[in-house]
Amino acid sequence: MSATEGFSTCALPNNNPDCILLGHGSGGRLTSELIRHIFLPIFGGDELAKLEDQATLPAPSPGTRLAFTTDSFVVKPIFFRGGDIGRLAVCGTVNDLAVGGAIPKYLSVAFILEEGLAITDLTRIVKSMKLTCDEVGITIVTGDTKVVDRGKGDQIFITTTGIGEVPAGVNLSIHSAKPGDRILISGTIGDHGVAILSEREGLQFETELQSDVAPLHDLAQLIIRECPDVRCMRDPTRGGVSGVLHELSEASKVSVRLDEASLPFRDEVRAACEMLGLDPIYVANEGKLIAVVPATDAERVLTAVRSHPNGRNAAIIGEVRAERRGMVTIRSRIGTERIVPQLTGEQLPRIC
Amino acid sequence: MSATEGFSTCALPNNNPDCILLGHGSGGRLTSELIRHIFLPIFGGDELAKLEDQATLPAPSPGTRLAFTTDSFVVKPIFFRGGDIGRLAVCGTVNDLAVGGAIPKYLSVAFILEEGLAITDLTRIVKSMKLTCDEVGITIVTGDTKVVDRGKGDQIFITTTGIGEVPAGVNLSIHSAKPGDRILISGTIGDHGVAILSEREGLQFETELQSDVAPLHDLAQLIIRECPDVRCMRDPTRGGVSGVLHELSEASKVSVRLDEASLPFRDEVRAACEMLGLDPIYVANEGKLIAVVPATDAERVLTAVRSHPNGRNAAIIGEVRAERRGMVTIRSRIGTERIVPQLTGEQLPRIC
């Protein structure tokens, strides 16, 4: 079926049930109907429509390297303010390609569905994935569906795997931060994690707090164009800003000092974190990137990032230092410096 | 950590619990320990050890195309006679690359772990994956781990995604079968599905029935070398031999007639299927391939396949015909022909 038939055709034949059965994962007629009546009409694309066991793709452009990344998504609830598990599953993998300097090209999607999932919910998620793919310009070329018995899964888990092309000359690495470098974040901290948690706990705020889930492919490319010497980029998802900076300080054998006053937060996030006893620098983001840039380029990159719709609240939040290798510290508003410990256990389970 | 340190180092530090906690999926210290003390020492490899958010890989050889495929594995039980979910997860994806004519190159692995999974079980599975990767010559270059709360998963689900290289000139497609072509299977039918089901049901046989789970990369390459005109290959997993032949007859606008007397079965499979009321041609295989070859090449390919340890019981089991498009039929031992219907619902849930 061609993509141009649009979403209007994506309903199962009348004799089908309105929820997922074990048979939808059997490889028989029900599986085939799910593919032909939901996945193919929504996702579209010639490669997927061939229904081979594997996609066959043109070799990447000469001089480029391949980027390859995978993530499973188990977020709960599966629909939340600002997004859903489908949009998250596309953005999460796109962003892991993007922060490596790659142009996202192809995506695979593997669903693990729980028996009883409403077909309408599955369809809504699949449509959301397609819209996000279109936003990025990435194509879903292959996939898989498994069904587990009721009580052995949780509605839907999605694993996406992405292939991208890294242009010649781009060599970002978390091992390459140098003392003096500045740490830039592309916007407010903690929006995704706090939005999910608020939804779970039924918290209300004056203004509605939304997940920041968004693809970062163009923001990442903008930074590389503006600053070819950018050391590395990361998206601070699970483990939050703290998690990324701990990995960075360990891998590059440096320390990072954050400046508390410069950390950008939404008022609702600050309020929720106070109420829930959370520190937002440990909380997941799904539409933010951290870039480590030479000090001399920092202000120029900041201006460029702020010119992008997804970067309006960008800030320089700290710097890389030689002393106290492997540590992350934060300088408070009154000038004292304290250690930011690495998160030990689970702060917010199933946030992505 | 380097791969040469071997498996002996793969134990968590003493202060760790003996089972998976939600915190192992948090992106904090527990996640990091799982990666550094289990995944890295066992899987090894320079690319994985970089711990970037994405693997960066050399572009494929000039003239080749990329093959790309994904599968989730939810088999129950996770350890079974002849294999385990880890070996299955590597073989399943390797085989989807192999039957497309690709040389398997890189693998990504995404784990969804249920809180409470024994670390010893995880370690055993990870070791099994590594041994299978070594058997194939494929490298695990990137991965992800998520943990879901107790009762929201089922011990372990694994999604593997593979990248392979399709040499110039290889163009296999399920759309290209032609009337007169012969259907070859590389060995006995139904071993995996019946082994799993016997284990679940506690059935005993005189000789132990084992899953046939095995990588098919070299068998597939052998067939391509022996018969460059091979139309297509498929591994008859979920949906079994019937599933593959239905897809083939529909995609190539032909019919397939099987010859009942030529179908290779183990005695234990025949006995178990009679007892359980199953038809083995619907039952999953995990170490068999079906090849569609021109009639003139069929005997030569059969001889070649039988010379391979994984192909000793290979047989020509049917032929492609022009009439009755889209149908699969079977000619019985007494010469009558009946229709093989497409499997509608679930025959054996969670078989892979």
PDB file of N, CA and C in Angstrom, chain A residues 271-348:
ATOM      1  N   ALA A 271       8.624  24.288  41.067  1.00  0.00           N
ATOM      2  CA  ALA A 271       7.581  24.076  42.080  1.00  0.00           C
ATOM      3  C   ALA A 271       7.354  22.584  42.315  1.00  0.00           C
ATOM      4  N   ALA A 272       7.236  21.826  41.221  1.00  0.00           N
ATOM      5  CA  ALA A 272       6.976  20.386  41.353  1.00  0.00           C
ATOM      6  C   ALA A 272       8.144  19.695  42.036  1.00  0.00           C
ATOM      7  N   CYS A 273       9.352  20.088  41.678  1.00  0.00           N
ATOM      8  CA  CYS A 273      10.523  19.440  42.271  1.00  0.00           C
ATOM      9  C   CYS A 273      10.592  19.724  43.769  1.00  0.00           C
ATOM     10  N   GLU A 274      10.215  20.938  44.173  1.00  0.00           N
ATOM     11  CA  GLU A 274      10.205  21.248  45.604  1.00  0.00           C
ATOM     12  C   GLU A 274       9.172  20.374  46.318  1.00  0.00           C
ATOM     13  N   MET A 275       8.011  20.262  45.683  1.00  0.00           N
ATOM     14  CA  MET A 275       6.920  19.490  46.278  1.00  0.00           C
ATOM     15  C   MET A 275       7.303  18.008  46.398  1.00  0.00           C
ATOM     16  N   LEU A 276       7.992  17.485  45.364  1.00  0.00           N
ATOM     17  CA  LEU A 276       8.263  16.045  45.286  1.00  0.00           C
ATOM     18  C   LEU A 276       9.637  15.673  45.837  1.00  0.00           C
ATOM     19  N   GLY A 277      10.406  16.680  46.225  1.00  0.00           N
ATOM     20  CA  GLY A 277      11.732  16.395  46.759  1.00  0.00           C
ATOM     21  C   GLY A 277      12.709  15.896  45.706  1.00  0.00           C
ATOM     22  N   LEU A 278      12.597  16.422  44.495  1.00  0.00           N
ATOM     23  CA  LEU A 278      13.502  16.014  43.408  1.00  0.00           C
ATOM     24  C   LEU A 278      14.485  17.126  43.108  1.00  0.00           C
ATOM     25  N   ASP A 279      15.666  16.748  42.596  1.00  0.00           N
ATOM     26  CA  ASP A 279      16.592  17.741  42.081  1.00  0.00           C
ATOM     27  C   ASP A 279      16.537  17.660  40.553  1.00  0.00           C
ATOM     28  N   PRO A 280      16.109  18.726  39.899  1.00  0.00           N
ATOM     29  CA  PRO A 280      15.879  18.644  38.443  1.00  0.00           C
ATOM     30  C   PRO A 280      17.119  18.279  37.629  1.00  0.00           C
ATOM     31  N   ILE A 281      18.317  18.465  38.171  1.00  0.00           N
ATOM     32  CA  ILE A 281      19.467  18.100  37.332  1.00  0.00           C
ATOM     33  C   ILE A 281      19.628  16.580  37.207  1.00  0.00           C
ATOM     34  N   TYR A 282      18.839  15.812  37.970  1.00  0.00           N
ATOM     35  CA  TYR A 282      18.819  14.355  37.786  1.00  0.00           C
ATOM     36  C   TYR A 282      17.649  13.902  36.920  1.00  0.00           C
ATOM     37  N   VAL A 283      16.801  14.838  36.524  1.00  0.00           N
ATOM     38  CA  VAL A 283      15.541  14.474  35.883  1.00  0.00           C
ATOM     39  C   VAL A 283      15.701  14.443  34.356  1.00  0.00           C
ATOM     40  N   ALA A 284      15.001  13.503  33.725  1.00  0.00           N
ATOM     41  CA  ALA A 284      15.146  13.274  32.279  1.00  0.00           C
ATOM     42  C   ALA A 284      14.574  14.411  31.433  1.00  0.00           C
ATOM     43  N   ASN A 285      15.275  14.693  30.358  1.00  0.00           N
ATOM     44  CA  ASN A 285      14.827  15.606  29.309  1.00  0.00           C
ATOM     45  C   ASN A 285      14.736  14.791  28.025  1.00  0.00           C
ATOM     46  N   GLU A 286      13.843  15.170  27.123  1.00  0.00           N
ATOM     47  CA  GLU A 286      13.732  14.414  25.867  1.00  0.00           C
ATOM     48  C   GLU A 286      13.765  15.316  24.641  1.00  0.00           C
ATOM     49  N   GLY A 287      14.097  16.609  24.858  1.00  0.00           N
ATOM     50  CA  GLY A 287      14.208  17.507  23.711  1.00  0.00           C
ATOM     51  C   GLY A 287      15.282  18.558  23.960  1.00  0.00           C
ATOM     52  N   LYS A 288      16.297  18.161  24.715  1.00  0.00           N
ATOM     53  CA  LYS A 288      17.375  19.080  25.050  1.00  0.00           C
ATOM     54  C   LYS A 288      18.703  18.421  24.747  1.00  0.00           C
ATOM     55  N   LEU A 289      19.676  19.232  24.364  1.00  0.00           N
ATOM     56  CA  LEU A 289      21.020  18.692  24.227  1.00  0.00           C
ATOM     57  C   LEU A 289      22.005  19.532  24.998  1.00  0.00           C
ATOM     58  N   ILE A 290      23.058  18.850  25.427  1.00  0.00           N
ATOM     59  CA  ILE A 290      24.195  19.504  26.058  1.00  0.00           C
ATOM     60  C   ILE A 290      25.316  19.498  25.034  1.00  0.00           C
ATOM     61  N   ALA A 291      25.953  20.657  24.831  1.00  0.00           N
ATOM     62  CA  ALA A 291      27.108  20.723  23.930  1.00  0.00           C
ATOM     63  C   ALA A 291      28.306  21.231  24.715  1.00  0.00           C
ATOM     64  N   VAL A 292      29.453  20.622  24.483  1.00  0.00           N
ATOM     65  CA  VAL A 292      30.704  21.071  25.098  1.00  0.00           C
ATOM     66  C   VAL A 292      31.496  21.783  24.016  1.00  0.00           C
ATOM     67  N   VAL A 293      31.715  23.088  24.222  1.00  0.00           N
ATOM     68  CA  VAL A 293      32.336  23.893  23.165  1.00  0.00           C
ATOM     69  C   VAL A 293      33.534  24.675  23.717  1.00  0.00           C
ATOM     70  N   PRO A 294      34.519  24.952  22.865  1.00  0.00           N
ATOM     71  CA  PRO A 294      35.646  25.767  23.319  1.00  0.00           C
ATOM     72  C   PRO A 294      35.136  27.112  23.831  1.00  0.00           C
ATOM     73  N   ALA A 295      35.798  27.657  24.868  1.00  0.00           N
ATOM     74  CA  ALA A 295      35.344  28.903  25.501  1.00  0.00           C
ATOM     75  C   ALA A 295      35.185  30.036  24.482  1.00  0.00           C
ATOM     76  N   THR A 296      36.111  30.107  23.541  1.00  0.00           N
ATOM     77  CA  THR A 296      36.077  31.226  22.585  1.00  0.00           C
ATOM     78  C   THR A 296      34.866  31.172  21.657  1.00  0.00           C
ATOM     79  N   ASP A 297      34.271  29.996  21.499  1.00  0.00           N
ATOM     80  CA  ASP A 297      33.104  29.863  20.614  1.00  0.00           C
ATOM     81  C   ASP A 297      31.778  29.940  21.367  1.00  0.00           C
ATOM     82  N   ALA A 298      31.849  29.914  22.703  1.00  0.00           N
ATOM     83  CA  ALA A 298      30.646  29.654  23.498  1.00  0.00           C
ATOM     84  C   ALA A 298      29.539  30.680  23.253  1.00  0.00           C
ATOM     85  N   GLU A 299      29.871  31.952  23.298  1.00  0.00           N
ATOM     86  CA  GLU A 299      28.826  32.974  23.156  1.00  0.00           C
ATOM     87  C   GLU A 299      28.218  32.939  21.757  1.00  0.00           C
ATOM     88  N   ARG A 300      29.063  32.711  20.762  1.00  0.00           N
ATOM     89  CA  ARG A 300      28.557  32.666  19.386  1.00  0.00           C
ATOM     90  C   ARG A 300      27.593  31.477  19.198  1.00  0.00           C
ATOM     91  N   VAL A 301      27.966  30.314  19.748  1.00  0.00           N
ATOM     92  CA  VAL A 301      27.102  29.140  19.636  1.00  0.00           C
ATOM     93  C   VAL A 301      25.795  29.393  20.385  1.00  0.00           C
ATOM     94  N   LEU A 302      25.902  30.014  21.557  1.00  0.00           N
ATOM     95  CA  LEU A 302      24.701  30.303  22.354  1.00  0.00           C
ATOM     96  C   LEU A 302      23.718  31.158  21.559  1.00  0.00           C
ATOM     97  N   THR A 303      24.231  32.194  20.922  1.00  0.00           N
ATOM     98  CA  THR A 303      23.373  33.080  20.117  1.00  0.00           C
ATOM     99  C   THR A 303      22.702  32.291  18.992  1.00  0.00           C
ATOM    100  N   ALA A 304      23.482  31.435  18.346  1.00  0.00           N
ATOM    101  CA  ALA A 304      22.929  30.644  17.237  1.00  0.00           C
ATOM    102  C   ALA A 304      21.835  29.700  17.745  1.00  0.00           C
ATOM    103  N   VAL A 305      22.101  29.006  18.857  1.00  0.00           N
ATOM    104  CA  VAL A 305      21.129  28.044  19.384  1.00  0.00           C
ATOM    105  C   VAL A 305      19.845  28.770  19.792  1.00  0.00           C
ATOM    106  N   ARG A 306      20.000  29.965  20.387  1.00  0.00           N
ATOM    107  CA  ARG A 306      18.808  30.721  20.824  1.00  0.00           C
ATOM    108  C   ARG A 306      17.949  31.181  19.645  1.00  0.00           C
ATOM    109  N   SER A 307      18.536  31.214  18.471  1.00  0.00           N
ATOM    110  CA  SER A 307      17.775  31.633  17.282  1.00  0.00           C
ATOM    111  C   SER A 307      16.876  30.500  16.781  1.00  0.00           C
ATOM    112  N   HIS A 308      17.073  29.282  17.307  1.00  0.00           N
ATOM    113  CA  HIS A 308      16.291  28.125  16.867  1.00  0.00           C
ATOM    114  C   HIS A 308      15.083  27.961  17.791  1.00  0.00           C
ATOM    115  N   PRO A 309      13.915  27.605  17.234  1.00  0.00           N
ATOM    116  CA  PRO A 309      12.715  27.469  18.076  1.00  0.00           C
ATOM    117  C   PRO A 309      12.903  26.520  19.270  1.00  0.00           C
ATOM    118  N   ASN A 310      13.693  25.461  19.093  1.00  0.00           N
ATOM    119  CA  ASN A 310      13.915  24.533  20.210  1.00  0.00           C
ATOM    120  C   ASN A 310      15.060  24.953  21.125  1.00  0.00           C
ATOM    121  N   GLY A 311      15.641  26.139  20.866  1.00  0.00           N
ATOM    122  CA  GLY A 311      16.800  26.549  21.651  1.00  0.00           C
ATOM    123  C   GLY A 311      16.643  27.907  22.319  1.00  0.00           C
ATOM    124  N   ARG A 312      15.425  28.412  22.359  1.00  0.00           N
ATOM    125  CA  ARG A 312      15.201  29.784  22.852  1.00  0.00           C
ATOM    126  C   ARG A 312      15.684  30.007  24.282  1.00  0.00           C
ATOM    127  N   ASN A 313      15.605  28.964  25.128  1.00  0.00           N
ATOM    128  CA  ASN A 313      16.016  29.122  26.526  1.00  0.00           C
ATOM    129  C   ASN A 313      17.415  28.562  26.791  1.00  0.00           C
ATOM    130  N   ALA A 314      18.214  28.461  25.750  1.00  0.00           N
ATOM    131  CA  ALA A 314      19.564  27.913  25.901  1.00  0.00           C
ATOM    132  C   ALA A 314      20.377  28.763  26.874  1.00  0.00           C
ATOM    133  N   ALA A 315      21.364  28.116  27.501  1.00  0.00           N
ATOM    134  CA  ALA A 315      22.220  28.824  28.458  1.00  0.00           C
ATOM    135  C   ALA A 315      23.575  28.130  28.548  1.00  0.00           C
ATOM    136  N   ILE A 316      24.588  28.927  28.901  1.00  0.00           N
ATOM    137  CA  ILE A 316      25.889  28.356  29.278  1.00  0.00           C
ATOM    138  C   ILE A 316      25.782  28.064  30.774  1.00  0.00           C
ATOM    139  N   ILE A 317      25.928  26.799  31.153  1.00  0.00           N
ATOM    140  CA  ILE A 317      25.629  26.439  32.544  1.00  0.00           C
ATOM    141  C   ILE A 317      26.857  26.017  33.342  1.00  0.00           C
ATOM    142  N   GLY A 318      28.012  25.973  32.727  1.00  0.00           N
ATOM    143  CA  GLY A 318      29.178  25.575  33.505  1.00  0.00           C
ATOM    144  C   GLY A 318      30.416  25.484  32.640  1.00  0.00           C
ATOM    145  N   GLU A 319      31.506  25.044  33.274  1.00  0.00           N
ATOM    146  CA  GLU A 319      32.741  24.892  32.505  1.00  0.00           C
ATOM    147  C   GLU A 319      33.507  23.648  32.917  1.00  0.00           C
ATOM    148  N   VAL A 320      34.372  23.248  32.020  1.00  0.00           N
ATOM    149  CA  VAL A 320      35.213  22.075  32.224  1.00  0.00           C
ATOM    150  C   VAL A 320      36.499  22.528  32.912  1.00  0.00           C
ATOM    151  N   ARG A 321      36.924  21.748  33.921  1.00  0.00           N
ATOM    152  CA  ARG A 321      38.147  22.105  34.637  1.00  0.00           C
ATOM    153  C   ARG A 321      39.107  20.924  34.737  1.00  0.00           C
ATOM    154  N   ALA A 322      40.355  21.222  34.963  1.00  0.00           N
ATOM    155  CA  ALA A 322      41.372  20.163  35.015  1.00  0.00           C
ATOM    156  C   ALA A 322      41.410  19.474  36.371  1.00  0.00           C
ATOM    157  N   GLU A 323      41.205  20.258  37.450  1.00  0.00           N
ATOM    158  CA  GLU A 323      41.337  19.697  38.806  1.00  0.00           C
ATOM    159  C   GLU A 323      40.138  18.809  39.152  1.00  0.00           C
ATOM    160  N   ARG A 324      40.260  18.006  40.202  1.00  0.00           N
ATOM    161  CA  ARG A 324      39.183  17.132  40.729  1.00  0.00           C
ATOM    162  C   ARG A 324      38.584  16.235  39.636  1.00  0.00           C
ATOM    163  N   ARG A 325      39.468  15.650  38.862  1.00  0.00           N
ATOM    164  CA  ARG A 325      39.059  14.756  37.758  1.00  0.00           C
ATOM    165  C   ARG A 325      37.918  13.815  38.092  1.00  0.00           C
ATOM    166  N   GLY A 326      36.973  13.694  37.194  1.00  0.00           N
ATOM    167  CA  GLY A 326      35.889  12.732  37.360  1.00  0.00           C
ATOM    168  C   GLY A 326      34.756  13.259  38.223  1.00  0.00           C
ATOM    169  N   MET A 327      34.873  14.508  38.722  1.00  0.00           N
ATOM    170  CA  MET A 327      33.819  15.023  39.594  1.00  0.00           C
ATOM    171  C   MET A 327      32.940  16.037  38.876  1.00  0.00           C
ATOM    172  N   VAL A 328      31.729  16.191  39.411  1.00  0.00           N
ATOM    173  CA  VAL A 328      30.841  17.259  38.972  1.00  0.00           C
ATOM    174  C   VAL A 328      30.506  18.072  40.216  1.00  0.00           C
ATOM    175  N   THR A 329      30.682  19.389  40.130  1.00  0.00           N
ATOM    176  CA  THR A 329      30.359  20.242  41.275  1.00  0.00           C
ATOM    177  C   THR A 329      29.409  21.339  40.816  1.00  0.00           C
ATOM    178  N   ILE A 330      28.827  22.014  41.782  1.00  0.00           N
ATOM    179  CA  ILE A 330      27.929  23.117  41.449  1.00  0.00           C
ATOM    180  C   ILE A 330      28.256  24.298  42.369  1.00  0.00           C
ATOM    181  N   ARG A 331      28.384  25.487  41.755  1.00  0.00           N
ATOM    182  CA  ARG A 331      28.655  26.695  42.537  1.00  0.00           C
ATOM    183  C   ARG A 331      27.316  27.361  42.802  1.00  0.00           C
ATOM    184  N   SER A 332      26.994  27.525  44.086  1.00  0.00           N
ATOM    185  CA  SER A 332      25.677  28.067  44.452  1.00  0.00           C
ATOM    186  C   SER A 332      25.621  29.566  44.190  1.00  0.00           C
ATOM    187  N   ARG A 333      24.425  30.110  44.355  1.00  0.00           N
ATOM    188  CA  ARG A 333      24.224  31.548  44.147  1.00  0.00           C
ATOM    189  C   ARG A 333      25.083  32.381  45.084  1.00  0.00           C
ATOM    190  N   ILE A 334      25.407  31.820  46.266  1.00  0.00           N
ATOM    191  CA  ILE A 334      26.219  32.608  47.199  1.00  0.00           C
ATOM    192  C   ILE A 334      27.708  32.264  47.079  1.00  0.00           C
ATOM    193  N   GLY A 335      28.075  31.502  46.061  1.00  0.00           N
ATOM    194  CA  GLY A 335      29.498  31.309  45.772  1.00  0.00           C
ATOM    195  C   GLY A 335      30.123  30.075  46.376  1.00  0.00           C
ATOM    196  N   THR A 336      29.381  29.295  47.170  1.00  0.00           N
ATOM    197  CA  THR A 336      29.952  28.050  47.692  1.00  0.00           C
ATOM    198  C   THR A 336      29.888  26.968  46.621  1.00  0.00           C
ATOM    199  N   GLU A 337      30.764  25.984  46.736  1.00  0.00           N
ATOM    200  CA  GLU A 337      30.814  24.919  45.737  1.00  0.00           C
ATOM    201  C   GLU A 337      30.562  23.589  46.428  1.00  0.00           C
ATOM    202  N   ARG A 338      29.627  22.815  45.890  1.00  0.00           N
ATOM    203  CA  ARG A 338      29.383  21.495  46.479  1.00  0.00           C
ATOM    204  C   ARG A 338      29.422  20.431  45.384  1.00  0.00           C
ATOM    205  N   ILE A 339      29.623  19.197  45.835  1.00  0.00           N
ATOM    206  CA  ILE A 339      29.711  18.068  44.899  1.00  0.00           C
ATOM    207  C   ILE A 339      28.308  17.642  44.468  1.00  0.00           C
ATOM    208  N   VAL A 340      28.156  17.326  43.186  1.00  0.00           N
ATOM    209  CA  VAL A 340      26.914  16.724  42.681  1.00  0.00           C
ATOM    210  C   VAL A 340      27.156  15.222  42.617  1.00  0.00           C
ATOM    211  N   PRO A 341      26.577  14.449  43.548  1.00  0.00           N
ATOM    212  CA  PRO A 341      26.865  13.005  43.525  1.00  0.00           C
ATOM    213  C   PRO A 341      26.204  12.315  42.336  1.00  0.00           C
ATOM    214  N   GLN A 342      26.786  11.174  41.935  1.00  0.00           N
ATOM    215  CA  GLN A 342      26.172  10.389  40.863  1.00  0.00           C
ATOM    216  C   GLN A 342      24.935   9.711  41.421  1.00  0.00           C
ATOM    217  N   LEU A 343      23.882   9.698  40.645  1.00  0.00           N
ATOM    218  CA  LEU A 343      22.637   9.045  41.045  1.00  0.00           C
ATOM    219  C   LEU A 343      22.904   7.559  41.235  1.00  0.00           C
ATOM    220  N   THR A 344      22.486   7.004  42.380  1.00  0.00           N
ATOM    221  CA  THR A 344      22.772   5.589  42.631  1.00  0.00           C
ATOM    222  C   THR A 344      21.689   4.685  42.077  1.00  0.00           C
ATOM    223  N   GLY A 345      20.490   4.875  42.556  1.00  0.00           N
ATOM    224  CA  GLY A 345      19.429   3.943  42.175  1.00  0.00           C
ATOM    225  C   GLY A 345      18.463   4.598  41.224  1.00  0.00           C
ATOM    226  N   GLU A 346      17.216   4.363  41.474  1.00  0.00           N
ATOM    227  CA  GLU A 346      16.181   4.825  40.570  1.00  0.00           C
ATOM    228  C   GLU A 346      15.610   6.105  41.136  1.00  0.00           C
ATOM    229  N   GLN A 347      15.626   7.191  40.344  1.00  0.00           N
ATOM    230  CA  GLN A 347      14.915   8.359  40.807  1.00  0.00           C
ATOM    231  C   GLN A 347      13.475   8.280  40.298  1.00  0.00           C
ATOM    232  N   LEU A 348      13.327   8.208  38.994  1.00  0.00           N
ATOM    233  CA  LEU A 348      11.993   8.123  38.413  1.00  0.00           C
ATOM    234  C   LEU A 348      11.948   6.924  37.477  1.00  0.00           C
TER     235      LEU A 348
END
